[in-house]
Amino acid sequence: MTRALLALPLLSAALPALADPRETLSLDGAWEVRIDPTDAAAKTRPAEASWFAARVPGSVQQDLIALGRAPDPFKGINQAPIQWAGLTAWQFRKVIDVTPAMLKRDHLDLVFDGLDTFATVSLNGTRLLTADNAHRRWRVDAKSALKVGRNELIVSFASPIRTLQPRVLAEANPLPGEYESEFGDEPKGKQTSPYIRKPKYHWSWDWGPRLVNIGLWRPVKLEAWDEARIDNLRVDQEAINAAEARLVARYRIVADRAGSFTLNTTLTAPGGKKQSVKRSFTVAAGINEISVPLTVSKPRRWWPVGYGDQPLYSVTGALIDGGETSDRIAQTLGLRTVELIRKDGSFGFKVNGVPVFAKGANLIPFDNFPARVPRAQMEHILQSARDVHMNMIRVWGGGYYLDDAFYEIADKMGLMIWQDFMFGGAVTPPDAAFRENVRIEAEEQVERLQPHPSVIAWSGGNEILAGWENWSDRKAFKKRVGADEQERIGVGMAVLFDRVLRNAVLTRSPGTPYWNNSPATDYEAPTDTDKDGDRHFWDVWSGSKPVERYLDSCPRFMSEYGFQAMPDLSTIRGFAGDGPLTLESPVLKAHQKFLAGEGNSRLKLYLDQRLRAPKDFADTVYLTQVNQAQAIDMAARHHRACRPTTLGSLYWQLNDTWPAISWASVDYSGQWKLLHYAARRFFAPQAIVTEHRDGATRVALVSDATQPLAAQWRIRAFDMAGKPLSERGTDAAHTPLDAALGARGADVTLTPLGAQEVARIIDADLFGAAPANASYAVAELIIGGRSVSRTIVERAVPKDMAYPAPGLTARWDGNRVTITATALARAVMLDFGSIAAQPSDDGFDLLPGENVTITVASQADPQALQRALTLRTLGPQS
């Protein structure tokens, strides 16, 4: 690409010299990139030492992949060949043409929304800016360095690892980090990631690859303005009741000289009704804070999905200078209150005074290359969450602060966002300079997200304090460094999480709860226990304990727990190709990051514990997904039945950053695993919970409704031939009812916003003398004559159950297929092999004689779907 193609005329029209409107010119799009001439790699890689095409926003890794100079690390076993890019210094270049009219403006600011990470910005050879935080916006006045005609903008990036490594290697006891490199670029125990403000998952995680990105990863622009500009608008909600909401619009005005201006503030209600307030004021040179009170009569409140609507108000501000508008700003907001529930160890959230049981999952970054994530991808993941009755997403702290579009979508969908600050698990540096860098980052990000009603809480980060307190490697580190250094590091973390980040929320988003870490107790008690605060429970999966351990206790708020499964077979074929595969295939181990690539052994361990032997690789994929769905179903229903002790259940994890074997319920290609379909059942607004333990079945009913609901429940037992064994309900005294009442279900009034145990039935009463492996029970919750929730009770693990041949048949009508079973069919999956297809339901149970009609969404035609379909169940395979 020639320089002429990169030349960008700033503005061609002549403009008046004074107090013109602020104008923004995007510098996104075509740039050039090369290895920094001072880097040794310039000699060993001459092709990349010359300028080649780049795209901004993006990363040099994306540019290399786009031009075929590096293989796609998401395909096959291609992660190693691209690692050199993160170990190299780079220069990005853009040529800008500037007109005389533009240079008459008072200010020409370069604004970088994201520089990743150690960056130096030069314009026409003049150094303007040095950056060291990928999570911050960087602004610099560039007018003094600009000239009429051609201007060369250079952004130089140093390698994060190479920059920090001398310091880390010189440390006798480097700070404990997160995940060790598998490529030898960092010695074990000598991680650079704790010392930098950059997305932590770039150094890899147990679900994602090591891709240490470098580049301008968010938009770049040039802003022209005169005299004054609006730097920020924050609308604080001072009070709200049914009659009115009292708001204050708080502006930050940056001025280069003293002067008089007018602010015109307009509030638009959801129905379109507007009100405007004008205020004249005088500013001094520098930063000025201006407040404008607003009142909303009969305010409409924003509610989480399932509890009400999501009305949104807008506030726009116009800065008027001499009768003309010189700057504008707009915010969209929702009116609501949030309260953190904290009493005797409890933890949860009230929204508008209503205690909301949090149902949802943890969200990791959408991609290892965040600049290429479109709005549609974010919308698909959030819509998938909403479609299965989730109401909360935790944005995990090892990634990056997401784009505005993400929170706009959540606002409209009524999804509550638990937002972590971006700390992923590493011990943080104790120095004041690091904390000051974080302070600016935190205040910027809280200020940016403050208008969004979906952001109902901020947390200091992920597992930093729990790790410092409980993890064996942290305990060993503290012992090595001694008491004085241990105290210095511990105090530094306390100042960071208890003061710096807390103050950012208190001052930039008043009324939003802050929680010092996850899991945590906000310094009130030991962390990560069932007794107090939120909990991350990993005895199951990471600790190899049986899934039944989920039933052992009632945590206050389960903010992490998870179980792995393979992605959809079409996703696997997309990265692994069409050859034969086993759990030990190198390509599958490369896309399994748990246990440094050996995590597929954990999949096998749980398959051996619980399920039948797979007959082929496609069946292995199916069985891992069944195991995942059943495990999380058991845990989530238990958490809901523990209400009010437990007030939230967020499983790990919702999505993937790349095509991987992981804990996600929606894989990287957007395909739902069986877990995600199961979530629609276990997160249903009203649900029945059955737990078989110690020779008895406990039955509980849960309801998210704010009002009592009339309902019935019933439980019916059968042998494997379909013969009824018993049919039971219970009255208030928990005594067996007569057959007629049992047939339609026992009447019950569902407790609002609660859970209630309605029965504990011993096996002899429910199953009689039937063998444990040859009988089962079906429990149902019935509202308005319709079964709204159903679960199967089994007394043995699935591998020991004597399931009958299910007799499954499929009858197609276009893209709709009706599945019928002649006998019990457990966890029925519609498997389309290498064809990507999403059924409207999957992983369901069919009783003898039942049928269900499924709509299949796919780019493939119905005939191809019909030919590809394999029906899988836990029963005997044909």
PDB file of C-alpha atoms in Angstrom, residues 685-784:
ATOM      1  CA  PRO A 685     -39.713 -18.583  36.506  1.00  0.00           C
ATOM      2  CA  GLN A 686     -41.450 -21.391  38.383  1.00  0.00           C
ATOM      3  CA  ALA A 687     -39.674 -24.713  38.772  1.00  0.00           C
ATOM      4  CA  ILE A 688     -39.846 -27.988  40.608  1.00  0.00           C
ATOM      5  CA  VAL A 689     -36.726 -29.318  42.327  1.00  0.00           C
ATOM      6  CA  THR A 690     -36.168 -32.957  43.224  1.00  0.00           C
ATOM      7  CA  GLU A 691     -33.149 -34.273  45.090  1.00  0.00           C
ATOM      8  CA  HIS A 692     -32.695 -37.965  45.744  1.00  0.00           C
ATOM      9  CA  ARG A 693     -30.410 -38.658  48.707  1.00  0.00           C
ATOM     10  CA  ASP A 694     -30.262 -41.183  51.547  1.00  0.00           C
ATOM     11  CA  GLY A 695     -33.124 -43.303  50.258  1.00  0.00           C
ATOM     12  CA  ALA A 696     -35.640 -40.473  49.877  1.00  0.00           C
ATOM     13  CA  THR A 697     -36.708 -37.834  47.375  1.00  0.00           C
ATOM     14  CA  ARG A 698     -37.018 -34.230  48.494  1.00  0.00           C
ATOM     15  CA  VAL A 699     -39.463 -32.105  46.492  1.00  0.00           C
ATOM     16  CA  ALA A 700     -39.290 -28.303  46.528  1.00  0.00           C
ATOM     17  CA  LEU A 701     -41.035 -25.606  44.519  1.00  0.00           C
ATOM     18  CA  VAL A 702     -39.550 -22.246  43.590  1.00  0.00           C
ATOM     19  CA  SER A 703     -41.130 -19.114  42.177  1.00  0.00           C
ATOM     20  CA  ASP A 704     -39.737 -15.789  41.010  1.00  0.00           C
ATOM     21  CA  ALA A 705     -43.193 -14.198  40.914  1.00  0.00           C
ATOM     22  CA  THR A 706     -43.794 -11.241  43.197  1.00  0.00           C
ATOM     23  CA  GLN A 707     -47.313 -12.492  43.985  1.00  0.00           C
ATOM     24  CA  PRO A 708     -48.600 -15.859  45.275  1.00  0.00           C
ATOM     25  CA  LEU A 709     -49.480 -18.337  42.529  1.00  0.00           C
ATOM     26  CA  ALA A 710     -51.972 -21.172  42.694  1.00  0.00           C
ATOM     27  CA  ALA A 711     -50.398 -24.405  41.478  1.00  0.00           C
ATOM     28  CA  GLN A 712     -50.358 -28.165  41.786  1.00  0.00           C
ATOM     29  CA  TRP A 713     -47.497 -30.596  41.963  1.00  0.00           C
ATOM     30  CA  ARG A 714     -47.294 -34.327  41.466  1.00  0.00           C
ATOM     31  CA  ILE A 715     -44.736 -37.099  41.299  1.00  0.00           C
ATOM     32  CA  ARG A 716     -45.321 -40.362  39.445  1.00  0.00           C
ATOM     33  CA  ALA A 717     -43.120 -43.468  39.540  1.00  0.00           C
ATOM     34  CA  PHE A 718     -42.751 -46.046  36.749  1.00  0.00           C
ATOM     35  CA  ASP A 719     -40.829 -49.160  35.934  1.00  0.00           C
ATOM     36  CA  MET A 720     -38.825 -49.278  32.722  1.00  0.00           C
ATOM     37  CA  ALA A 721     -41.695 -50.941  30.868  1.00  0.00           C
ATOM     38  CA  GLY A 722     -43.803 -47.838  31.608  1.00  0.00           C
ATOM     39  CA  LYS A 723     -45.943 -49.503  34.266  1.00  0.00           C
ATOM     40  CA  PRO A 724     -47.099 -47.004  36.955  1.00  0.00           C
ATOM     41  CA  LEU A 725     -45.761 -47.758  40.421  1.00  0.00           C
ATOM     42  CA  SER A 726     -47.274 -44.876  42.390  1.00  0.00           C
ATOM     43  CA  GLU A 727     -48.610 -41.381  41.979  1.00  0.00           C
ATOM     44  CA  ARG A 728     -48.265 -38.997  44.873  1.00  0.00           C
ATOM     45  CA  GLY A 729     -48.937 -35.515  46.122  1.00  0.00           C
ATOM     46  CA  THR A 730     -48.908 -34.259  49.679  1.00  0.00           C
ATOM     47  CA  ASP A 731     -51.135 -32.087  51.779  1.00  0.00           C
ATOM     48  CA  ALA A 732     -49.955 -29.458  54.240  1.00  0.00           C
ATOM     49  CA  ALA A 733     -49.174 -32.144  56.802  1.00  0.00           C
ATOM     50  CA  HIS A 734     -47.010 -34.031  54.274  1.00  0.00           C
ATOM     51  CA  THR A 735     -49.264 -37.099  54.361  1.00  0.00           C
ATOM     52  CA  PRO A 736     -50.056 -39.195  51.265  1.00  0.00           C
ATOM     53  CA  LEU A 737     -53.187 -38.157  49.406  1.00  0.00           C
ATOM     54  CA  ASP A 738     -55.753 -40.344  47.757  1.00  0.00           C
ATOM     55  CA  ALA A 739     -55.317 -41.460  44.154  1.00  0.00           C
ATOM     56  CA  ALA A 740     -57.747 -38.939  42.700  1.00  0.00           C
ATOM     57  CA  LEU A 741     -55.947 -35.970  44.213  1.00  0.00           C
ATOM     58  CA  GLY A 742     -52.590 -37.435  43.294  1.00  0.00           C
ATOM     59  CA  ALA A 743     -53.628 -37.777  39.665  1.00  0.00           C
ATOM     60  CA  ARG A 744     -54.115 -34.062  39.199  1.00  0.00           C
ATOM     61  CA  GLY A 745     -51.521 -32.953  41.707  1.00  0.00           C
ATOM     62  CA  ALA A 746     -51.617 -31.569  45.182  1.00  0.00           C
ATOM     63  CA  ASP A 747     -52.851 -28.001  45.481  1.00  0.00           C
ATOM     64  CA  VAL A 748     -50.284 -25.512  46.687  1.00  0.00           C
ATOM     65  CA  THR A 749     -49.804 -21.765  46.786  1.00  0.00           C
ATOM     66  CA  LEU A 750     -46.343 -20.853  45.572  1.00  0.00           C
ATOM     67  CA  THR A 751     -44.531 -18.519  47.929  1.00  0.00           C
ATOM     68  CA  PRO A 752     -43.715 -15.184  46.220  1.00  0.00           C
ATOM     69  CA  LEU A 753     -39.999 -14.707  45.553  1.00  0.00           C
ATOM     70  CA  GLY A 754     -39.240 -17.887  47.431  1.00  0.00           C
ATOM     71  CA  ALA A 755     -38.825 -21.621  47.725  1.00  0.00           C
ATOM     72  CA  GLN A 756     -40.782 -24.151  49.741  1.00  0.00           C
ATOM     73  CA  GLU A 757     -40.223 -27.799  50.478  1.00  0.00           C
ATOM     74  CA  VAL A 758     -43.455 -29.718  49.887  1.00  0.00           C
ATOM     75  CA  ALA A 759     -42.444 -33.331  50.425  1.00  0.00           C
ATOM     76  CA  ARG A 760     -39.823 -35.834  51.413  1.00  0.00           C
ATOM     77  CA  ILE A 761     -40.870 -39.278  50.160  1.00  0.00           C
ATOM     78  CA  ILE A 762     -38.973 -42.419  51.079  1.00  0.00           C
ATOM     79  CA  ASP A 763     -38.143 -44.841  48.284  1.00  0.00           C
ATOM     80  CA  ALA A 764     -40.434 -47.593  49.572  1.00  0.00           C
ATOM     81  CA  ASP A 765     -43.443 -45.283  49.344  1.00  0.00           C
ATOM     82  CA  LEU A 766     -42.549 -44.003  45.901  1.00  0.00           C
ATOM     83  CA  PHE A 767     -40.994 -46.983  44.131  1.00  0.00           C
ATOM     84  CA  GLY A 768     -42.186 -49.926  46.179  1.00  0.00           C
ATOM     85  CA  ALA A 769     -39.992 -52.976  45.619  1.00  0.00           C
ATOM     86  CA  ALA A 770     -38.867 -51.973  42.115  1.00  0.00           C
ATOM     87  CA  PRO A 771     -35.091 -52.212  41.558  1.00  0.00           C
ATOM     88  CA  ALA A 772     -33.290 -48.877  41.772  1.00  0.00           C
ATOM     89  CA  ASN A 773     -31.829 -49.204  38.289  1.00  0.00           C
ATOM     90  CA  ALA A 774     -35.114 -50.259  36.680  1.00  0.00           C
ATOM     91  CA  SER A 775     -37.484 -47.542  37.888  1.00  0.00           C
ATOM     92  CA  TYR A 776     -37.753 -43.777  37.812  1.00  0.00           C
ATOM     93  CA  ALA A 777     -40.096 -40.990  38.819  1.00  0.00           C
ATOM     94  CA  VAL A 778     -41.391 -37.884  37.054  1.00  0.00           C
ATOM     95  CA  ALA A 779     -42.069 -34.777  39.132  1.00  0.00           C
ATOM     96  CA  GLU A 780     -44.108 -31.916  37.702  1.00  0.00           C
ATOM     97  CA  LEU A 781     -45.243 -28.436  38.643  1.00  0.00           C
ATOM     98  CA  ILE A 782     -48.585 -27.518  37.114  1.00  0.00           C
ATOM     99  CA  ILE A 783     -49.960 -23.976  36.787  1.00  0.00           C
ATOM    100  CA  GLY A 784     -53.228 -23.198  35.028  1.00  0.00           C
TER     101      GLY A 784
END
